[in-house]
PDB file of C-alpha atoms (C1' of nucleotides) in Angstrom:
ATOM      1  CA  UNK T 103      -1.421 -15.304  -3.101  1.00 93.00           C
ATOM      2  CA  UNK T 104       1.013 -12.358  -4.602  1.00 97.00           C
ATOM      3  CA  UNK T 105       3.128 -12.449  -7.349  1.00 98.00           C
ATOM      4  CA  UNK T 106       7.029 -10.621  -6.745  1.00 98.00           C
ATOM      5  CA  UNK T 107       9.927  -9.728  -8.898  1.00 98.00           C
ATOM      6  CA  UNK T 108      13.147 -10.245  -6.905  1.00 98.00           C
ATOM      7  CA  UNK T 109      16.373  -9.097  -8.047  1.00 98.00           C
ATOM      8  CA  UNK T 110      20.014 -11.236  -7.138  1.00 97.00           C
ATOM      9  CA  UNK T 111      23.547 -10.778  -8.641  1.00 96.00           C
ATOM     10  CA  UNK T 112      23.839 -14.046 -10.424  1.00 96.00           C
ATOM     11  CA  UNK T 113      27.513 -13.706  -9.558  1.00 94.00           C
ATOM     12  CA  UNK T 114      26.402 -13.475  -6.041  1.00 94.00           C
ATOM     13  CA  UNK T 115      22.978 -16.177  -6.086  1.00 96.00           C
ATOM     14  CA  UNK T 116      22.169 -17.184  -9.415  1.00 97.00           C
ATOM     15  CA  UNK T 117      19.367 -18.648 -10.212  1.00 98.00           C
ATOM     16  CA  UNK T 118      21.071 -21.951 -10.816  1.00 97.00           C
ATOM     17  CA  UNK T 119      22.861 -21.809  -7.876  1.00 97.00           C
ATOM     18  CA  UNK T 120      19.203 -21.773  -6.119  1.00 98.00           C
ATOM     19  CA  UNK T 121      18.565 -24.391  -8.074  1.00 97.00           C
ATOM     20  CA  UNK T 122      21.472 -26.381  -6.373  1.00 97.00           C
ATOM     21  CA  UNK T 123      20.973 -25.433  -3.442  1.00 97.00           C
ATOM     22  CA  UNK T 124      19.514 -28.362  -0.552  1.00 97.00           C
ATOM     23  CA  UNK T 125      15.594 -28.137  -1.261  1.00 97.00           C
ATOM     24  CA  UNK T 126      16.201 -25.638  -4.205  1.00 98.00           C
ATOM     25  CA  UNK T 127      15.586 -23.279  -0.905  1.00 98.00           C
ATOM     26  CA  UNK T 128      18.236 -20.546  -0.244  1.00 97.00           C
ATOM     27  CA  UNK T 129      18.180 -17.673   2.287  1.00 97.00           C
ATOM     28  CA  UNK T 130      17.167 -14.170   0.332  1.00 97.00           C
ATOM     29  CA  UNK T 131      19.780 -12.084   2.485  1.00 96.00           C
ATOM     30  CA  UNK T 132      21.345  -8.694   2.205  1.00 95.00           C
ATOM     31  CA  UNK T 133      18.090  -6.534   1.551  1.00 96.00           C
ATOM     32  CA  UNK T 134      18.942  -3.001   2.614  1.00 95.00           C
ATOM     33  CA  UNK T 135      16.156  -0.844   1.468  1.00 95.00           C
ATOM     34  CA  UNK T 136      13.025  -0.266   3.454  1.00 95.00           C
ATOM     35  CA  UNK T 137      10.333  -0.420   1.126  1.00 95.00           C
ATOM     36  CA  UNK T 138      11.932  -3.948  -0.215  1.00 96.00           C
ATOM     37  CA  UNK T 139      12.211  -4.907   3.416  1.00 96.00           C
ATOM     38  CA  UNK T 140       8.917  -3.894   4.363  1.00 95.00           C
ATOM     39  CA  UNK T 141       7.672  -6.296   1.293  1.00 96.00           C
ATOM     40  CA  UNK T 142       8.735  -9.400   2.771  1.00 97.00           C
ATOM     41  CA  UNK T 143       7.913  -8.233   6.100  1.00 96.00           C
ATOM     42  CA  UNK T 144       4.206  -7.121   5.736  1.00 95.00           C
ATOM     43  CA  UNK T 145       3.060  -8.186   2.566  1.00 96.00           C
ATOM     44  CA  UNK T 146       4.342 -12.162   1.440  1.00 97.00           C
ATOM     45  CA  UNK T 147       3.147 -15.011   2.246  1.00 97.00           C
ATOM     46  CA  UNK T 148       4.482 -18.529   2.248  1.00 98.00           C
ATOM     47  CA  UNK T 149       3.663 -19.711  -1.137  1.00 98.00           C
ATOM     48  CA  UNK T 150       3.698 -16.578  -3.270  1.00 98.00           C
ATOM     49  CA  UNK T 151       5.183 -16.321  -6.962  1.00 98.00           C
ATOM     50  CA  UNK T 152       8.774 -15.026  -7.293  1.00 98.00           C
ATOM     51  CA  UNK T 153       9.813 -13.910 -10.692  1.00 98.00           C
ATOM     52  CA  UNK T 154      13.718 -14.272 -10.395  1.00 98.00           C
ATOM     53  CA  UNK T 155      15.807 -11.798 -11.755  1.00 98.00           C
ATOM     54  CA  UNK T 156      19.218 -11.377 -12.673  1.00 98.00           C
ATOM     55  CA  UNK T 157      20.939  -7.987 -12.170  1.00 97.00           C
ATOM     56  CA  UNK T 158      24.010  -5.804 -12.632  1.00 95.00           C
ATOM     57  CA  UNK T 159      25.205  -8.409 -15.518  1.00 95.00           C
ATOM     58  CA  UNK T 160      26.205  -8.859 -19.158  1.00 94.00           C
ATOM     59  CA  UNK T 161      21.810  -9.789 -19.887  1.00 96.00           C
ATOM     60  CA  UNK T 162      19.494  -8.926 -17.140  1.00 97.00           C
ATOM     61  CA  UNK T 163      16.198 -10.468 -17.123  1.00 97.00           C
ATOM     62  CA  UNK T 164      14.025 -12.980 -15.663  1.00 98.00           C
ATOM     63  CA  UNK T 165      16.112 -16.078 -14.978  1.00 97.00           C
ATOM     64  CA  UNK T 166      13.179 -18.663 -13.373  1.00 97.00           C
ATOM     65  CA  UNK T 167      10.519 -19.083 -10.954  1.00 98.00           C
ATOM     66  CA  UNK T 168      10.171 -19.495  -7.822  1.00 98.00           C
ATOM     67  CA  UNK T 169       8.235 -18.965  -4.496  1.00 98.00           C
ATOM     68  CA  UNK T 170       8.556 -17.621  -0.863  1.00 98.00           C
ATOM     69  CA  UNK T 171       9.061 -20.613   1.182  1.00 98.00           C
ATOM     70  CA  UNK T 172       9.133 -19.125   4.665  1.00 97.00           C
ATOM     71  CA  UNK T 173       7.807 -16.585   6.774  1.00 97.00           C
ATOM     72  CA  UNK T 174      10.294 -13.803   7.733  1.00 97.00           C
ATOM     73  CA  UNK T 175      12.954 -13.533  10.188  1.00 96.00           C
ATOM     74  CA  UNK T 176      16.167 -11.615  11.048  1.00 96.00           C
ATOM     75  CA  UNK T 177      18.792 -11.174   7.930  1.00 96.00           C
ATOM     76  CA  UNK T 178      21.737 -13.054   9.995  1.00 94.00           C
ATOM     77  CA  UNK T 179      24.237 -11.120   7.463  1.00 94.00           C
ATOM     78  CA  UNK T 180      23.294  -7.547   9.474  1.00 94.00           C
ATOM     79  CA  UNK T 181      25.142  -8.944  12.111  1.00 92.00           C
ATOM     80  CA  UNK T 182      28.758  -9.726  10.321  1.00 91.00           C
ATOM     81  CA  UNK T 183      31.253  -7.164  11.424  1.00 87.00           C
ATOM     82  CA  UNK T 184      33.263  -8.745   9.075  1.00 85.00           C
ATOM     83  CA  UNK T 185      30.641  -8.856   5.619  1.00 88.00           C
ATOM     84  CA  UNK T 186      29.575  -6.418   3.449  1.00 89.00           C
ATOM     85  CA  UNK T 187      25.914  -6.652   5.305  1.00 92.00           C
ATOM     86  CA  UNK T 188      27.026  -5.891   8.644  1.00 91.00           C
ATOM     87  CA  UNK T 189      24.842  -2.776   9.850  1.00 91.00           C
ATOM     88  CA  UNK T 190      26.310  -0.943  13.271  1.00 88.00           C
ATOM     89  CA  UNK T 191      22.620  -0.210  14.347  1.00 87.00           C
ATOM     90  CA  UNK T 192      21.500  -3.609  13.812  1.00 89.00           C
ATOM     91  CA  UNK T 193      21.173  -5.813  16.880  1.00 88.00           C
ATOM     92  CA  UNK T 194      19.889  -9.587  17.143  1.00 88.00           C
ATOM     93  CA  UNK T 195      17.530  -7.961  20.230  1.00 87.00           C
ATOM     94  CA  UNK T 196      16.112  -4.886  17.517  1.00 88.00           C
ATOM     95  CA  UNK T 197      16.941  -6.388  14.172  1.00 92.00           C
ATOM     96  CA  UNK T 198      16.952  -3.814  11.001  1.00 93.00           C
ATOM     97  CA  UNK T 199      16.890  -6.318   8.676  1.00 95.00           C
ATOM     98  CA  UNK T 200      15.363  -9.719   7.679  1.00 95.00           C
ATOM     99  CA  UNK T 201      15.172 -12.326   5.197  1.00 97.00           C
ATOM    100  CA  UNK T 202      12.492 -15.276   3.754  1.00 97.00           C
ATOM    101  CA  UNK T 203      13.970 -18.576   2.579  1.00 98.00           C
ATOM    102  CA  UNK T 204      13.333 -18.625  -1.718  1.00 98.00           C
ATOM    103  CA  UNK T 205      13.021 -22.164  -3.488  1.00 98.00           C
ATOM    104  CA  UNK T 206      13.310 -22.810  -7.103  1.00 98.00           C
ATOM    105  CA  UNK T 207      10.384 -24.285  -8.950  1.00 97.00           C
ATOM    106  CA  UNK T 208      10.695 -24.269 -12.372  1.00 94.00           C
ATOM    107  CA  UNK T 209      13.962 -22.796 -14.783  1.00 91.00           C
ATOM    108  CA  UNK T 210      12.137 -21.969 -18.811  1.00 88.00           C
ATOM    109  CA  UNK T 211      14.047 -20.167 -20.608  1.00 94.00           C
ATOM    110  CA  UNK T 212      15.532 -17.346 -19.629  1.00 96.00           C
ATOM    111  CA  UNK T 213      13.514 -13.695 -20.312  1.00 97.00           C
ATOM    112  CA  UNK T 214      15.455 -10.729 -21.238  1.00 97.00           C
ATOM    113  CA  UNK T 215      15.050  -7.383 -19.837  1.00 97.00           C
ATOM    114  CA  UNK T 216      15.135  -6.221 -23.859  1.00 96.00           C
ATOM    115  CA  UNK T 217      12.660  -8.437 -24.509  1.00 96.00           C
ATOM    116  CA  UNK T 218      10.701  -7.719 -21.541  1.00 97.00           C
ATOM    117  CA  UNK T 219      10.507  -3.663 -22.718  1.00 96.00           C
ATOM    118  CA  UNK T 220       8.799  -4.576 -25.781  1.00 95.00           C
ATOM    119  CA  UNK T 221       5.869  -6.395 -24.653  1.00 96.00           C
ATOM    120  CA  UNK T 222       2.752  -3.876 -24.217  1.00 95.00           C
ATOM    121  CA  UNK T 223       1.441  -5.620 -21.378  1.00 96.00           C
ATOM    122  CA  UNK T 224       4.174  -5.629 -19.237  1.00 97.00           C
ATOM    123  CA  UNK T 225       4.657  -1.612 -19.869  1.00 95.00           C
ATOM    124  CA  UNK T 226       3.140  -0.894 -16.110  1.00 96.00           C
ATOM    125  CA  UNK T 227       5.666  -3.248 -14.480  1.00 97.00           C
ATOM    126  CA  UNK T 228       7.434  -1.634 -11.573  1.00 96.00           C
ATOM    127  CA  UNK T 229      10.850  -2.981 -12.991  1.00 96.00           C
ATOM    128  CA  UNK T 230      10.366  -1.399 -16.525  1.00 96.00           C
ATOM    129  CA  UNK T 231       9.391   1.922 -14.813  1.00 94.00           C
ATOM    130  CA  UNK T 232      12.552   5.115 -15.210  1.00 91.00           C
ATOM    131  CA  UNK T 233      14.905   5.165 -12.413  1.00 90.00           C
ATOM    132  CA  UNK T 234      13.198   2.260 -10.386  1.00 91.00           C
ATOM    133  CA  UNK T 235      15.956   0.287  -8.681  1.00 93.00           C
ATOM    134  CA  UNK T 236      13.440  -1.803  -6.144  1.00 95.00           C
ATOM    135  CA  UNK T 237      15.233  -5.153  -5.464  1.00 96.00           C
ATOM    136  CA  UNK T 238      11.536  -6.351  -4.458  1.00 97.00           C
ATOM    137  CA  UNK T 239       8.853  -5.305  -6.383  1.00 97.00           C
ATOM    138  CA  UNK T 240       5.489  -6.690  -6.745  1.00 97.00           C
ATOM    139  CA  UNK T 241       3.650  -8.366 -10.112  1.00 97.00           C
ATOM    140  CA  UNK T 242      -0.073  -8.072 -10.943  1.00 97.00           C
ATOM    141  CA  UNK T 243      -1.338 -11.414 -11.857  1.00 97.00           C
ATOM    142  CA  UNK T 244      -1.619 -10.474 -15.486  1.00 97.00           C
ATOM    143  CA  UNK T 245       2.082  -9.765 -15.849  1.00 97.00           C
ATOM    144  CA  UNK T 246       2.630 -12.908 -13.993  1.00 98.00           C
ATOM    145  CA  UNK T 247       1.004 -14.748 -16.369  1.00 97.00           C
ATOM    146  CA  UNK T 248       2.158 -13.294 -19.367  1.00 97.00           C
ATOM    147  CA  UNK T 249       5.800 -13.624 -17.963  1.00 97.00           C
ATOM    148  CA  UNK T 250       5.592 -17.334 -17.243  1.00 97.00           C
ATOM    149  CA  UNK T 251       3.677 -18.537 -20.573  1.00 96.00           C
ATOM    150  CA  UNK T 252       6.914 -16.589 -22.243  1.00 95.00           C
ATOM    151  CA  UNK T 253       9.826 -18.568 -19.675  1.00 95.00           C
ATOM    152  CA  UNK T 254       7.539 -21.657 -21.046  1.00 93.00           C
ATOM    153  CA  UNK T 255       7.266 -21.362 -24.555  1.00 85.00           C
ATOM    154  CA  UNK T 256      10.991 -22.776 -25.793  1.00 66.00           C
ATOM    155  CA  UNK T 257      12.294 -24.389 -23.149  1.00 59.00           C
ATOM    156  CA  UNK T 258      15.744 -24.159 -22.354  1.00 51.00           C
TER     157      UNK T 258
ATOM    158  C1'  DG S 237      33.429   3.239 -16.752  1.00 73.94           C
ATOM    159  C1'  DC S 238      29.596   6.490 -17.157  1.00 73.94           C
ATOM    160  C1'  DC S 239      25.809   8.536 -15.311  1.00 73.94           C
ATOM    161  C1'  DA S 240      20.746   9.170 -14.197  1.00 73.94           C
ATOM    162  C1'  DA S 241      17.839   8.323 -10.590  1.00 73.94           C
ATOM    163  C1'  DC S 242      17.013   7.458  -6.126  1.00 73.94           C
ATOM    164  C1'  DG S 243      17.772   6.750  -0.954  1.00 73.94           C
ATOM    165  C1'  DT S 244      20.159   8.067   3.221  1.00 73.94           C
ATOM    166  C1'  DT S 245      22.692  11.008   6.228  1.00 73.94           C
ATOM    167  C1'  DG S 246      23.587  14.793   8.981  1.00 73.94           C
ATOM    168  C1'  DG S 247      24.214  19.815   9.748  1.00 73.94           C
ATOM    169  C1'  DC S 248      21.501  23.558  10.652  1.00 73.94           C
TER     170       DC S 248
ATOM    171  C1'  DG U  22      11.922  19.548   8.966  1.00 73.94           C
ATOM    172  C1'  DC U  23      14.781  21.138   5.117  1.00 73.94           C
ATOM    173  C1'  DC U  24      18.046  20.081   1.841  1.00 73.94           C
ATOM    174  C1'  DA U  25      22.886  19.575   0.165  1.00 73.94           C
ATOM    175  C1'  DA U  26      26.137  16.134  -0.072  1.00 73.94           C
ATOM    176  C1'  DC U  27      27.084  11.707  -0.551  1.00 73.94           C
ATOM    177  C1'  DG U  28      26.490   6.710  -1.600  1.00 73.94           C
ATOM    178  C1'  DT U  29      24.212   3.086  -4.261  1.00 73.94           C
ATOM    179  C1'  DT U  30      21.817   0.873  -8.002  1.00 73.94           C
ATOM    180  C1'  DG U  31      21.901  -0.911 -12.321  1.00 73.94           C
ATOM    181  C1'  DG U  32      21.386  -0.419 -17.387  1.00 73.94           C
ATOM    182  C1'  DC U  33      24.129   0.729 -21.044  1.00 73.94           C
TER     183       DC U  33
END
DNA sequence: GCCAACGTTGGC
DNA sequence: GCCAACGTTGGC
């Protein structure tokens, strides 16, 4: 069992939109960095703690929990001339690219990437480190649990 | 919109 | 294999 920080555009995937979604389950697509790739592809496991993050918006921070509900397999966006994802070199015989399905499991309130930079024990994170842009990044248990006692003290 | 930091590409 | 140029990320 591993603990992850993942990071979505809530105007792309929100948190709430996961939520929403059949199952609370929703396809963790577009990943186009190898070291975030190589994450899901080597390292999780069905089951593992997902801190989920909201990026590139008005607050960032940590917007709920939840957990890696599949194993991987091919990223079916790499493959759409037409979308933003599509990658020439990318073919369903040698895929580049892959996803793991992500369910929701619990909202809390939501955790502020402010609020998150003042907290002394959460000073190693990967996320707080200068100039990391990771969209995957993994969580030592102890940031884990300091991160979800805070989403459930004051519930939303 | 700015810009620092980082990753990728491609010429050599 | 080096490295300059370019593109992207993402907080502010």
């Amino acid at each position: 069992m591993r603990y992850w920080l993942m990071k979505s555009e809530p105007d792309e995937v929100s948190f709430e939109d996961v939520l929403a979604a059949p199952d609370r389950t929703v396809a963790w697509f577009g990943v186009r960095n190898y070291q975030a790739r190589n994450f899901m592809r080597d390292a999780m496991s069905v089951g593992d703690g997902i801190l989920f993050y909201h990026s590139s918006c008005a607050v960032p921070g940590v917007a709920g929990i939840a957990e890696v509900a599949s194993t991987p397999y091919p990223d079916a966006t790499q493959f759409d001339r037409a979308g933003k994802y599509f990658d020439p070199k990318a073919t369903p015989e040698q895929p580049r690219w892959i996803s793991v399905d992500v369910r929701a499991v619990e909202a809390g309130r939501f955790l502020a990437l402010s609020e998150m930079r003042a907290i002394p024990a959460l000073e190693d994170m990967v996320l707080l480190q200068k100039g990391s842009r990771l969209s995957i990044s993994p969580v030592t248990p102890g940031q884990w649990s300091t991160i979800v006692s805070l989403l459930r003290e004051g519930e939303r």
